[in-house]
XYZ file of C-alpha atoms in Angstrom:
782
model
C -0.601 -0.108 0.049
C 1.336 3.515 -0.822
C 2.071 5.547 1.650
C 0.022 8.990 1.943
C 0.452 12.349 0.695
C 3.101 10.300 -1.963
C 2.459 10.914 -5.850
C 2.704 7.166 -7.649
C 5.502 7.431 -9.962
C 5.740 5.924 -13.926
C 8.585 4.919 -16.074
C 8.413 6.598 -19.141
C 8.095 4.319 -22.374
C 11.465 4.361 -23.867
C 11.881 5.547 -26.907
C 12.564 2.945 -29.748
C 17.186 3.257 -31.279
C 16.268 5.620 -34.878
C 18.367 3.302 -37.435
C 21.317 4.641 -39.675
C 19.960 2.962 -42.360
C 21.595 5.022 -45.203
C 18.500 6.440 -46.834
C 20.004 5.256 -50.184
C 20.138 1.148 -48.560
C 15.878 1.465 -48.098
C 15.063 3.115 -51.611
C 17.523 -0.353 -53.167
C 14.908 -2.581 -50.363
C 11.340 -0.467 -51.751
C 12.696 -0.960 -55.216
C 13.660 -4.574 -55.242
C 10.808 -5.434 -53.096
C 9.095 -3.985 -55.921
C 10.335 -5.856 -58.277
C 9.030 -9.290 -56.806
C 5.446 -7.808 -57.264
C 2.873 -9.299 -59.962
C 2.073 -6.721 -61.301
C 1.192 -3.493 -59.652
C 0.916 -3.732 -55.314
C -2.185 -4.136 -54.490
C -3.044 -0.602 -51.527
C -2.795 -3.640 -48.992
C 0.524 -5.117 -49.476
C 1.925 -1.013 -49.511
C 0.532 -0.476 -46.464
C 1.815 -4.083 -44.876
C 5.503 -3.351 -46.323
C 5.523 0.499 -44.743
C 3.986 -0.435 -41.423
C 6.884 -2.303 -40.845
C 9.054 -0.210 -41.605
C 7.759 2.730 -40.798
C 8.409 2.507 -37.333
C 11.997 2.173 -37.215
C 12.219 4.763 -39.656
C 9.645 7.007 -39.126
C 11.187 9.526 -37.057
C 13.801 9.966 -39.150
C 13.369 13.323 -41.216
C 14.753 12.907 -44.337
C 13.509 9.506 -44.356
C 9.720 11.300 -44.101
C 10.649 13.535 -46.700
C 11.368 10.988 -48.857
C 8.245 9.082 -48.017
C 6.703 12.155 -48.716
C 8.375 13.334 -52.580
C 8.953 10.013 -54.094
C 6.898 7.054 -52.552
C 3.009 8.606 -53.934
C 1.043 5.223 -54.799
C 2.032 4.538 -50.277
C 1.862 7.598 -49.645
C 2.662 8.071 -45.347
C -1.013 7.758 -43.382
C -0.102 11.034 -41.059
C 1.118 14.427 -43.842
C 3.510 17.367 -42.758
C 4.724 19.853 -43.331
C 7.001 19.147 -46.547
C 8.967 23.208 -45.303
C 9.959 21.596 -41.851
C 11.231 17.973 -42.797
C 13.512 20.190 -45.271
C 14.719 21.816 -43.675
C 15.139 19.676 -40.067
C 16.602 16.853 -42.498
C 19.190 19.911 -44.075
C 20.411 20.063 -40.258
C 21.008 16.727 -39.569
C 24.431 16.476 -37.764
C 25.835 13.464 -38.982
C 26.761 13.802 -43.400
C 25.816 10.282 -44.296
C 22.406 11.240 -43.499
C 22.209 14.846 -44.354
C 24.221 14.506 -48.065
C 21.348 12.344 -49.045
C 18.539 15.007 -48.114
C 20.486 17.209 -49.587
C 19.478 15.020 -53.199
C 15.898 15.408 -51.780
C 15.674 19.002 -51.247
C 17.623 20.592 -54.090
C 15.302 18.048 -56.220
C 12.311 19.415 -55.052
C 12.958 22.715 -55.098
C 13.925 22.778 -58.623
C 10.929 21.274 -59.849
C 9.720 23.853 -58.300
C 9.029 24.266 -55.378
C 8.639 26.757 -53.469
C 9.758 27.224 -49.896
C 11.629 29.852 -48.351
C 12.451 28.245 -45.089
C 14.094 25.524 -47.501
C 15.943 27.973 -49.782
C 17.132 29.631 -46.192
C 18.281 26.468 -44.379
C 20.070 25.185 -48.273
C 22.507 28.899 -48.432
C 23.113 27.971 -44.382
C 23.949 24.544 -44.735
C 25.493 24.924 -48.709
C 29.505 25.204 -46.978
C 29.256 21.858 -44.803
C 27.701 19.924 -47.653
C 30.823 21.379 -50.304
C 33.311 19.990 -47.525
C 31.801 16.717 -48.188
C 31.076 16.268 -51.535
C 34.094 16.225 -53.664
C 33.662 13.414 -55.778
C 32.067 13.405 -59.207
C 28.371 12.172 -58.456
C 28.558 14.488 -55.011
C 29.880 17.460 -57.599
C 27.390 17.667 -59.770
C 24.627 17.547 -56.411
C 26.321 20.422 -55.585
C 26.055 22.186 -59.092
C 22.107 22.104 -58.819
C 21.809 23.478 -55.225
C 23.544 26.599 -56.358
C 21.205 26.530 -58.822
C 18.525 25.483 -56.829
C 19.694 27.998 -54.093
C 20.002 30.988 -57.238
C 23.346 31.033 -58.103
C 24.237 32.894 -61.646
C 27.409 31.998 -64.150
C 27.354 28.205 -62.794
C 27.325 27.592 -67.027
C 30.899 27.508 -66.562
C 31.459 25.610 -63.789
C 28.943 22.438 -64.737
C 31.613 21.724 -68.047
C 34.126 21.241 -65.388
C 31.703 18.697 -63.582
C 30.195 17.156 -66.886
C 34.066 16.512 -67.444
C 34.147 15.302 -63.459
C 31.220 12.494 -64.961
C 32.409 11.951 -68.147
C 36.173 12.725 -68.593
C 34.619 12.196 -72.645
C 32.462 14.623 -72.649
C 32.310 18.214 -74.962
C 30.079 21.194 -75.293
C 27.121 20.212 -77.967
C 27.657 15.786 -77.059
C 25.249 13.927 -74.243
C 26.637 12.864 -71.205
C 27.775 9.252 -70.400
C 26.047 8.684 -67.056
C 27.473 5.384 -65.424
C 28.948 7.240 -63.183
C 25.792 7.445 -61.166
C 23.722 3.604 -61.169
C 27.715 3.777 -59.151
C 26.744 5.709 -56.445
C 25.970 3.686 -53.555
C 24.534 6.913 -51.668
C 22.413 7.771 -53.617
C 18.670 8.103 -53.111
C 16.909 8.272 -56.154
C 17.429 6.572 -58.854
C 20.499 8.510 -61.520
C 17.656 8.658 -64.776
C 16.102 11.515 -62.432
C 18.756 13.373 -61.009
C 19.813 13.712 -65.193
C 16.277 14.892 -65.099
C 16.578 17.962 -62.560
C 20.024 18.476 -64.601
C 17.741 19.011 -67.289
C 15.261 20.690 -66.435
C 18.042 23.360 -64.794
C 19.727 23.576 -67.779
C 16.785 24.828 -70.007
C 15.715 27.962 -67.476
C 19.775 28.539 -67.669
C 20.925 27.609 -71.774
C 18.375 29.755 -73.117
C 20.872 32.372 -75.092
C 23.568 29.931 -75.366
C 23.244 27.054 -78.783
C 26.454 24.756 -77.868
C 24.286 24.914 -74.452
C 22.006 24.134 -75.461
C 22.652 21.662 -77.926
C 23.384 19.615 -75.278
C 20.459 20.270 -73.587
C 18.596 18.472 -76.151
C 21.629 15.307 -76.292
C 20.731 14.939 -72.641
C 17.116 14.744 -72.994
C 17.636 12.392 -76.294
C 19.587 10.031 -73.790
C 16.133 9.337 -71.445
C 14.560 7.867 -74.354
C 14.500 4.163 -75.342
C 15.481 4.188 -78.913
C 11.736 2.490 -79.858
C 10.070 5.111 -77.805
C 8.474 8.552 -79.541
C 9.367 11.649 -79.239
C 8.057 13.776 -76.180
C 6.682 17.231 -77.550
C 8.605 19.219 -74.654
C 11.174 17.278 -77.199
C 10.257 18.559 -79.912
C 10.070 21.749 -78.833
C 13.906 21.953 -77.831
C 14.509 20.679 -81.007
C 12.614 24.114 -82.718
C 14.833 26.332 -79.586
C 18.120 25.155 -80.337
C 17.568 24.938 -84.271
C 16.214 29.204 -83.369
C 19.576 29.701 -81.102
C 21.423 28.029 -83.880
C 20.510 30.986 -86.030
C 20.846 33.266 -83.575
C 24.922 32.347 -83.736
C 25.399 32.483 -87.407
C 25.064 28.703 -88.041
C 22.579 27.976 -90.622
C 23.321 25.132 -91.455
C 23.305 23.132 -88.023
C 19.733 24.737 -87.262
C 18.386 23.464 -90.540
C 19.421 20.009 -89.755
C 17.663 19.932 -86.289
C 14.447 21.607 -87.312
C 14.793 19.173 -90.425
C 14.306 15.837 -87.320
C 11.896 18.305 -85.794
C 9.890 18.409 -88.520
C 9.470 14.455 -88.588
C 9.868 13.200 -85.175
C 6.451 15.762 -84.855
C 3.310 12.944 -84.597
C 0.122 12.999 -86.230
C -1.103 14.189 -82.771
C 0.058 16.832 -81.599
C -0.460 20.257 -79.538
C -1.695 23.358 -81.633
C 0.777 25.425 -80.115
C 3.279 22.916 -81.305
C 2.374 22.032 -85.207
C 1.973 25.751 -85.327
C 5.509 26.116 -84.686
C 6.492 23.041 -87.066
C 4.153 25.038 -89.815
C 6.106 28.734 -89.403
C 9.912 26.011 -89.241
C 8.741 24.464 -92.135
C 9.090 27.428 -94.832
C 12.962 27.880 -93.267
C 13.048 23.640 -95.134
C 11.334 25.327 -98.465
C 13.655 27.832 -99.017
C 16.618 24.909 -98.342
C 16.157 22.876 -99.983
C 15.418 19.964 -97.470
C 11.638 17.462 -97.079
C 9.236 18.640 -94.423
C 6.708 16.096 -93.876
C 2.771 15.945 -96.072
C 1.128 17.512 -93.640
C 3.989 20.078 -93.131
C 4.843 21.132 -96.507
C 4.856 24.110 -97.446
C 5.710 25.748 -101.670
C 7.347 29.107 -102.345
C 5.127 29.641 -105.250
C 2.064 29.725 -103.389
C 3.695 32.522 -101.255
C 0.607 34.595 -99.581
C 2.232 38.275 -99.004
C 2.964 38.533 -96.297
C 3.032 42.764 -95.959
C -0.689 43.799 -94.454
C -0.775 45.700 -91.104
C -1.478 43.723 -87.694
C -4.668 44.902 -87.187
C -6.152 43.897 -91.076
C -7.649 40.337 -90.665
C -5.703 39.600 -93.818
C -2.218 40.622 -91.419
C -3.288 38.106 -88.286
C -3.265 35.764 -90.931
C 0.010 35.648 -92.008
C 1.414 36.861 -88.797
C -0.105 32.562 -87.930
C 1.802 31.878 -91.414
C 5.412 33.122 -89.996
C 5.655 34.971 -86.219
C 6.211 32.042 -83.910
C 6.302 34.982 -80.467
C 8.873 31.685 -79.018
C 11.357 31.756 -81.700
C 14.383 33.799 -80.556
C 15.829 33.991 -83.990
C 12.376 35.700 -84.457
C 12.651 38.305 -82.095
C 16.453 38.583 -83.192
C 15.472 38.880 -86.854
C 13.254 42.071 -86.091
C 15.956 44.401 -84.026
C 18.259 43.860 -86.928
C 15.638 45.012 -88.980
C 15.589 48.077 -87.771
C 19.703 48.512 -87.713
C 20.947 47.171 -90.784
C 21.202 49.250 -93.854
C 20.056 46.287 -96.305
C 16.754 46.047 -94.760
C 15.926 49.611 -94.137
C 16.533 49.751 -97.934
C 13.805 47.970 -98.251
C 11.592 49.681 -96.162
C 12.682 52.853 -98.702
C 11.942 50.472 -101.398
C 8.096 50.018 -99.910
C 8.630 46.574 -98.757
C 6.607 45.859 -95.385
C 8.854 44.552 -93.305
C 6.442 42.798 -89.562
C 7.789 39.300 -91.673
C 11.967 40.108 -92.642
C 12.335 36.506 -94.494
C 8.253 36.270 -95.321
C 8.957 40.229 -97.385
C 12.214 38.914 -98.557
C 10.795 35.051 -100.124
C 8.481 37.430 -102.031
C 10.491 40.244 -103.267
C 12.090 36.758 -104.436
C 9.159 35.663 -105.789
C 7.636 38.989 -107.913
C 11.783 39.504 -109.188
C 10.289 39.251 -112.549
C 7.914 42.394 -112.509
C 8.638 44.861 -114.153
C 9.018 47.788 -110.840
C 11.690 45.517 -109.737
C 13.343 44.544 -112.252
C 14.330 48.658 -113.048
C 15.196 48.255 -109.170
C 18.834 46.820 -108.993
C 19.650 48.121 -105.881
C 17.018 46.260 -104.244
C 17.699 43.491 -105.747
C 21.277 43.095 -104.709
C 20.103 44.034 -100.978
C 17.715 41.276 -100.795
C 20.480 38.983 -102.465
C 22.989 39.773 -99.612
C 20.291 39.164 -96.907
C 19.027 36.270 -98.499
C 22.552 34.382 -98.620
C 22.905 35.729 -95.282
C 20.413 33.709 -94.150
C 20.306 30.319 -95.839
C 17.113 31.230 -97.872
C 18.149 29.726 -101.114
C 15.393 29.497 -102.585
C 14.379 32.809 -102.892
C 18.420 33.667 -103.443
C 17.488 31.700 -106.811
C 15.126 33.375 -107.741
C 16.666 36.330 -107.689
C 19.978 36.079 -109.199
C 17.384 33.881 -112.693
C 16.092 37.916 -113.023
C 19.163 39.353 -111.843
C 22.899 37.387 -111.692
C 24.632 41.286 -111.351
C 28.107 39.312 -112.327
C 29.826 36.288 -112.994
C 31.391 35.913 -109.030
C 27.239 36.208 -108.251
C 26.354 33.435 -110.143
C 28.722 31.065 -108.799
C 28.850 32.294 -105.477
C 25.017 30.903 -105.523
C 26.659 27.177 -106.796
C 28.665 26.834 -103.740
C 25.893 28.664 -101.440
C 23.709 24.720 -102.942
C 26.392 22.558 -102.981
C 28.063 23.456 -99.264
C 23.668 23.246 -97.904
C 24.047 19.901 -100.297
C 26.582 18.414 -99.274
C 26.366 18.923 -95.320
C 22.835 18.419 -95.125
C 23.119 14.978 -97.471
C 19.621 13.700 -96.422
C 16.463 14.734 -96.217
C 16.090 16.363 -99.370
C 13.776 17.661 -101.949
C 14.246 16.543 -105.832
C 11.106 19.259 -106.666
C 12.932 22.044 -104.857
C 16.160 21.061 -106.199
C 14.499 21.211 -109.396
C 13.450 24.631 -109.319
C 16.577 26.205 -107.801
C 19.731 24.832 -110.028
C 16.323 26.122 -113.204
C 16.722 29.224 -111.982
C 20.889 28.611 -111.697
C 21.359 27.910 -115.244
C 18.933 30.539 -115.304
C 21.260 32.752 -114.481
C 23.779 31.498 -115.683
C 22.542 31.703 -119.884
C 22.475 35.735 -118.830
C 25.886 36.382 -118.509
C 27.639 37.509 -121.029
C 29.157 34.172 -122.929
C 33.082 34.329 -121.940
C 31.910 35.204 -118.199
C 32.859 31.858 -116.082
C 36.341 30.537 -118.367
C 37.945 28.551 -116.031
C 37.758 24.779 -116.220
C 37.736 24.757 -112.423
C 35.287 26.230 -112.313
C 32.878 25.348 -115.567
C 32.709 21.533 -113.995
C 32.126 22.449 -110.852
C 28.397 24.891 -111.857
C 28.207 21.568 -114.814
C 28.318 18.762 -111.507
C 25.541 20.907 -109.653
C 22.850 21.262 -113.047
C 23.973 17.444 -113.661
C 22.164 14.412 -111.356
C 23.253 15.590 -107.822
C 20.439 13.200 -106.453
C 22.048 10.307 -107.332
C 25.671 11.321 -106.855
C 24.872 12.362 -103.383
C 23.270 9.831 -102.853
C 26.615 7.594 -103.168
C 28.523 9.860 -101.505
C 26.707 8.706 -98.372
C 28.153 6.051 -95.792
C 26.746 2.382 -97.219
C 24.806 2.314 -94.006
C 22.635 5.769 -94.660
C 22.779 5.077 -97.522
C 20.513 2.214 -97.941
C 18.149 4.357 -94.387
C 17.967 7.168 -96.552
C 17.088 4.743 -99.650
C 14.212 3.412 -97.692
C 13.447 6.329 -97.169
C 11.603 7.628 -99.842
C 9.304 4.104 -100.166
C 9.208 4.982 -96.160
C 5.098 4.602 -95.522
C 5.469 4.534 -91.133
C 6.530 8.028 -89.822
C 9.536 9.040 -88.613
C 10.864 6.382 -90.527
C 14.150 4.273 -90.135
C 16.511 6.753 -91.351
C 15.129 9.261 -89.166
C 14.986 7.716 -86.861
C 18.771 6.970 -87.193
C 19.634 10.275 -87.495
C 17.729 11.324 -83.758
C 19.417 7.764 -82.013
C 23.035 9.526 -83.794
C 23.676 12.695 -84.913
C 26.605 12.123 -86.446
C 24.948 10.428 -88.535
C 24.043 14.263 -90.138
C 27.988 14.908 -91.002
C 29.470 12.237 -92.120
C 30.209 14.004 -95.564
C 31.630 16.769 -93.456
C 35.273 16.294 -94.131
C 34.988 14.084 -97.591
C 36.911 16.034 -100.355
C 35.689 17.980 -102.963
C 36.492 15.804 -105.668
C 37.615 18.660 -108.711
C 38.559 18.146 -112.386
C 42.433 18.453 -112.089
C 40.980 14.689 -110.352
C 39.610 13.277 -113.419
C 42.531 14.190 -115.176
C 45.021 12.952 -113.235
C 43.298 9.254 -112.762
C 42.645 9.147 -116.127
C 44.954 9.154 -117.551
C 46.801 5.932 -114.430
C 44.206 3.998 -115.180
C 45.501 2.034 -118.163
C 41.754 0.605 -118.803
C 40.592 4.608 -120.024
C 43.479 4.910 -122.466
C 40.834 4.990 -125.107
C 37.758 6.477 -123.731
C 36.451 10.543 -123.436
C 34.592 11.447 -120.474
C 31.445 14.055 -121.914
C 29.812 16.939 -119.641
C 26.632 18.579 -121.732
C 24.727 21.675 -119.965
C 22.450 23.567 -120.925
C 22.535 27.574 -119.992
C 20.106 29.686 -119.848
C 15.670 28.925 -120.881
C 15.596 26.142 -123.185
C 14.306 28.657 -126.156
C 17.319 30.295 -126.250
C 19.268 26.632 -127.260
C 22.641 27.206 -125.338
C 24.464 25.371 -124.030
C 27.715 24.188 -122.755
C 30.427 20.465 -122.409
C 33.881 20.121 -121.546
C 35.447 17.299 -123.073
C 37.812 15.111 -121.088
C 40.342 12.006 -122.366
C 43.727 11.612 -120.497
C 45.600 12.956 -123.496
C 43.707 16.619 -122.590
C 40.577 18.666 -122.592
C 38.367 20.700 -124.635
C 35.529 22.924 -123.725
C 33.378 24.904 -125.352
C 30.304 27.169 -124.485
C 28.003 28.069 -128.107
C 24.513 28.312 -128.915
C 22.346 26.500 -131.462
C 21.903 27.978 -133.971
C 18.169 26.351 -135.593
C 15.759 25.433 -131.910
C 15.695 22.219 -131.380
C 18.155 21.124 -134.431
C 20.996 18.672 -132.145
C 22.326 17.579 -135.366
C 24.841 20.291 -135.397
C 25.812 19.769 -131.398
C 25.524 16.090 -132.207
C 28.526 15.937 -134.868
C 30.307 19.013 -132.941
C 31.132 16.932 -129.423
C 31.403 12.908 -131.432
C 34.248 15.763 -133.573
C 35.788 17.218 -130.508
C 36.085 13.677 -129.058
C 37.920 11.884 -131.605
C 40.349 14.819 -131.831
C 41.142 13.956 -127.783
C 41.370 9.327 -128.839
C 42.315 8.561 -132.096
C 41.594 5.186 -131.161
C 38.115 5.832 -129.233
C 36.753 2.512 -128.411
C 34.500 3.630 -125.338
C 31.462 7.405 -124.917
C 31.103 8.283 -121.234
C 28.375 10.913 -121.577
C 26.942 13.306 -118.120
C 23.743 14.936 -120.218
C 21.935 17.651 -118.332
C 18.320 15.820 -118.494
C 16.754 18.993 -120.674
C 18.778 17.458 -122.896
C 18.870 13.547 -122.568
C 15.617 12.807 -124.338
C 17.465 14.717 -127.398
C 20.726 13.090 -127.646
C 20.191 9.316 -127.770
C 21.619 9.330 -131.095
C 25.287 9.593 -129.884
C 25.288 5.874 -130.837
C 24.064 5.466 -133.821
C 26.917 8.007 -134.378
C 29.367 5.866 -132.780
C 29.647 2.042 -134.655
C 31.683 0.260 -132.379
C 32.105 3.032 -130.032
C 30.961 1.338 -126.613
C 28.577 4.607 -124.926
C 26.322 4.529 -121.076
C 25.541 7.575 -119.438
C 26.160 8.494 -116.095
C 24.596 10.260 -113.466
C 27.966 12.859 -113.549
C 31.732 12.475 -113.351
C 32.042 12.791 -109.794
C 30.036 9.806 -109.377
C 32.384 7.688 -112.269
C 35.090 8.842 -110.363
C 33.770 8.053 -107.229
C 32.443 4.682 -108.218
C 35.820 3.957 -110.018
C 37.668 4.046 -107.011
C 35.323 2.179 -105.581
C 36.121 -1.500 -105.346
C 33.768 -3.448 -103.395
C 30.327 -2.487 -105.466
C 28.997 -5.565 -105.655
C 31.178 -7.620 -104.564
C 29.137 -9.604 -101.438
C 26.360 -9.981 -103.937
C 25.591 -13.725 -105.459
C 24.298 -13.541 -109.560
C 19.891 -13.467 -109.642
C 18.247 -13.928 -112.742
C 14.428 -13.078 -111.770
C 11.537 -12.294 -113.818
C 8.149 -10.133 -112.291
C 5.580 -11.378 -110.052
C 3.239 -12.914 -111.545
C 5.059 -13.861 -115.235
C 5.627 -16.508 -116.283
C 8.971 -17.849 -116.437
C 10.935 -17.080 -118.917
C 13.730 -18.774 -121.020
C 16.227 -19.488 -121.145
C 17.786 -19.454 -117.622
C 21.262 -20.025 -116.763
C 22.010 -22.704 -114.428
C 25.441 -22.041 -113.059
C 26.725 -18.500 -111.976
C 28.932 -16.837 -114.762
C 32.217 -16.005 -114.710
C 34.472 -12.636 -114.504
C 32.381 -9.135 -114.339
C 29.311 -10.846 -113.844
C 29.789 -12.933 -111.271
C 27.698 -10.571 -108.688
C 24.656 -9.649 -111.370
C 21.421 -9.459 -111.899
C 19.852 -10.520 -115.497
C 16.031 -9.087 -115.241
C 13.573 -11.084 -118.202
C 11.924 -8.601 -117.580
C 7.742 -8.487 -119.948
C 6.457 -5.835 -121.699
C 5.061 -3.292 -119.209
C 8.035 -1.702 -118.512
C 10.037 -1.518 -114.988
C 9.875 0.389 -112.635
C 11.185 0.902 -108.993
C 7.798 -0.282 -107.731
C 8.210 -3.300 -110.197
C 7.960 -7.246 -107.744
C 10.366 -9.501 -108.866
C 11.327 -13.440 -107.920
C 14.165 -15.962 -109.229
C 13.068 -17.626 -112.013
C 14.584 -20.986 -110.916
C 12.651 -20.089 -106.913
C 10.616 -22.806 -105.648
C 7.148 -22.399 -103.656
C 7.205 -19.397 -101.417
C 9.671 -17.790 -103.249
C 11.499 -13.746 -101.314
C 10.200 -11.060 -102.952
C 13.519 -8.276 -104.503
C 12.736 -4.700 -104.668
C 15.067 -1.931 -105.860
C 16.712 -2.026 -102.922
C 17.578 -5.301 -103.514
C 18.368 -4.326 -107.252
C 20.962 -2.133 -106.321
C 23.391 -4.245 -104.070
C 24.116 -6.174 -107.787
C 27.516 -4.668 -109.596
C 25.944 -4.934 -112.600
C 21.890 -5.743 -113.801
C 21.388 -6.281 -117.634
C 17.111 -5.652 -118.674
C 16.213 -7.528 -121.094
C 13.292 -5.419 -120.957
C 12.971 -1.471 -121.008
C 12.510 0.033 -117.585
C 10.874 3.777 -117.117
C 11.988 6.431 -116.023
C 11.335 9.305 -113.363
C 11.583 11.025 -110.403
C 13.996 9.563 -108.595
C 11.895 7.464 -105.832
C 10.839 6.089 -109.171
C 13.413 5.277 -111.154
C 15.339 2.036 -111.115
C 18.340 1.941 -112.562
C 18.614 6.194 -110.599
C 17.738 3.871 -107.532
C 20.812 1.413 -108.799
C 23.500 3.512 -109.388
C 22.925 5.426 -106.201
C 22.935 2.355 -104.193
C 25.718 0.148 -105.782
C 24.972 -0.247 -108.972
C 28.117 0.003 -111.414
C 26.600 -0.056 -114.607
C 22.990 -0.604 -115.975
C 22.408 -2.371 -119.285
C 18.904 -2.023 -120.985
C 16.985 -3.684 -123.522
C 14.680 -0.730 -125.614
C 12.207 -2.879 -126.393
C 11.442 -6.361 -125.470
C 13.159 -9.527 -126.189
C 11.678 -12.139 -128.474
C 13.551 -16.090 -126.179
C 16.142 -16.278 -129.606
C 17.401 -12.431 -128.455
C 17.780 -13.573 -125.231
C 19.506 -16.529 -126.000
C 21.598 -14.733 -128.133
C 22.688 -11.943 -125.512
C 23.373 -14.397 -122.425
C 25.184 -16.236 -124.791
C 27.027 -13.053 -126.413
C 27.793 -11.767 -122.509
C 29.010 -15.033 -121.011
C 30.314 -16.949 -123.454
C 34.073 -15.162 -123.353
C 37.089 -16.022 -120.877
C 36.604 -14.848 -117.691
C 38.789 -11.855 -117.951
C 37.580 -10.410 -120.094
C 36.086 -7.150 -119.448
C 32.493 -5.820 -119.533
C 32.985 -3.189 -121.818
C 34.337 -5.117 -125.297
C 31.855 -7.871 -123.805
C 29.030 -4.859 -124.293
C 31.465 -4.136 -127.470
C 30.938 -7.266 -128.381
C 26.562 -7.527 -127.959
C 26.277 -4.411 -129.663
C 27.661 -5.133 -132.371
C 25.534 -8.803 -132.454
C 22.205 -6.604 -131.621
C 22.367 -3.494 -133.491
C 20.159 0.148 -131.672
C 19.029 -2.547 -129.319
C 20.939 -1.943 -126.171
C 21.474 1.304 -123.843
C 23.751 1.717 -121.116
C 24.267 3.075 -118.091
C 27.280 3.647 -114.885
C 30.499 2.386 -115.897
C 32.471 -0.204 -117.435
C 35.248 -2.444 -116.898
């Protein structure tokens, strides 16, 4: 019994010891448990999991903060004040507990939290964290802490930190974050740290093109290979492209813009689609194709100068004005200070939308009023070249060539644009631009351009650049570019490859340009070219003027001429002129290689008839022939095939064994009366049930293709001959009509019966002698 006057004494319940388990270990334990569950854990399973751990770790503020911020599917039963939790977590004495808390607080602030107490605590505790965190991952967390604390001028510090994290990193590249996955004390996944760095950078790099590109590459690295591009990523592409244009890097801006538009899905927010439709004008000016839904035409350009308050002015603003485009903002400021823009304004040009107004001048350059204002055209041409508005520049030069130097400068700008952006080209736009270039050249004096190297450069620009450029690509990228022409899915395999590996866009940056002296040297060194003459023939000026230019090259010399046909449409004098020059350059003429402008090709099919005994072949250009002759790998890994159109009767005869010599990897197309094209389906002649269908890419893998029937010509994507020569083909030999069974037998015997050492040129010469007027050849015959 208790003595009177004394109160009972109670022992307080002992407080359970607070755990010191690292927060990263607790986080990994939770992730491991989640992976063992089948599907998404139930609420009961989550409650049971946390009830077994909350009493042990509950008193710790870093644990409570982690539970509140990073366990959204199972929040704590009792919600606490995040500001108080963040402050107490940062002030923990034990650094192993405080450092993970720093990561949580920094991420919380970067994600947009507004907490004055947490910011004050972060700034107060930064000193001790800087002493404790010296490893690369710790330096990155400290940099994020400085961003969250509001410091400025942090990009140079980030560069040093990223080199610690990834020693191979350089500005403009993505970062290898593998070091983060090896850091044991991080309480969150490394990918979350990457997202915080990207979020921090997006606010810091709004005026820096290189850092914006780095941010873009970081964001791309977070997306798996087959995942579609996210809308913020496409916006980042557009923003980065704008920064590159502002920095005077139009080609890099062109690449990024083209990639953004190609990655845009069919269903996208209206605001993003609107930005992309405005960016499509930039692609049209540069000769790069946009997706069909976004494609625009300079011929359909509406008048951009209506007042902003009018209905048409507002419609023009929707077409050309992007408020989020930093380049447009800079351009509007440039308009007020630049003398050329002011000259346009003084001439009455309204500059609400400067580049659209410039394109409008190009569209109206042929008007009588503008033709008289040469100073306006001169200023417009300078501005078009400065801003990579090559479509407008070509139109201006077609009406106002100004000088030979200006025409040559346009040619170099077009070729440089095409060389550095070799894929996703718009064939129709390139043909229109080269037509303008041809017109500008024709308006110069006949003797304005006489230098042979410059003439060769002009010739190659006006010839079949689509085939030549595709053949210049690395083989993997070449195949993707050809598949893109027929791809139905968006984005195509080419676009996905460019998205995953940006270096593919720079694959031709350091490739040496082929010059005329290189071809001359090659012809002198190759014994098999001793009896060959190369001819390059282009039309200059309007077709009605009959102006032309040709270059003839042999192993012993060279001739050039620029003249005009006396009678429009009479090509015989031109034919005789070229044949005479060829015989003067090579007394023992055995082969003639012709690179002919597409505008003249149909009228010059009589070369073979005028040169009996001489093998005449047509090539896309001298550069194509030069590169093909030096490429020894073409067709070497492909087996011999004989193919027939799908659904046709198997024709006779059929070779039972592959031929030897230059036809080891050849492909014989036993076509029917219907002319073949790139869409024709082919099957092996000797195939059994369920044959594998061949298309243009399979045929283009062969070094030599012989067709026993006509082949259609046309646009690049439909022309089987051009596609084959652009891929790996060296020669395409075509019958001008369907062959009978006896003619097929004669052809096969003539081509395959000679000894294996017999060259393809000699075999074709024998074939032409046996069946005159029945064959035409494209490519190089060796």
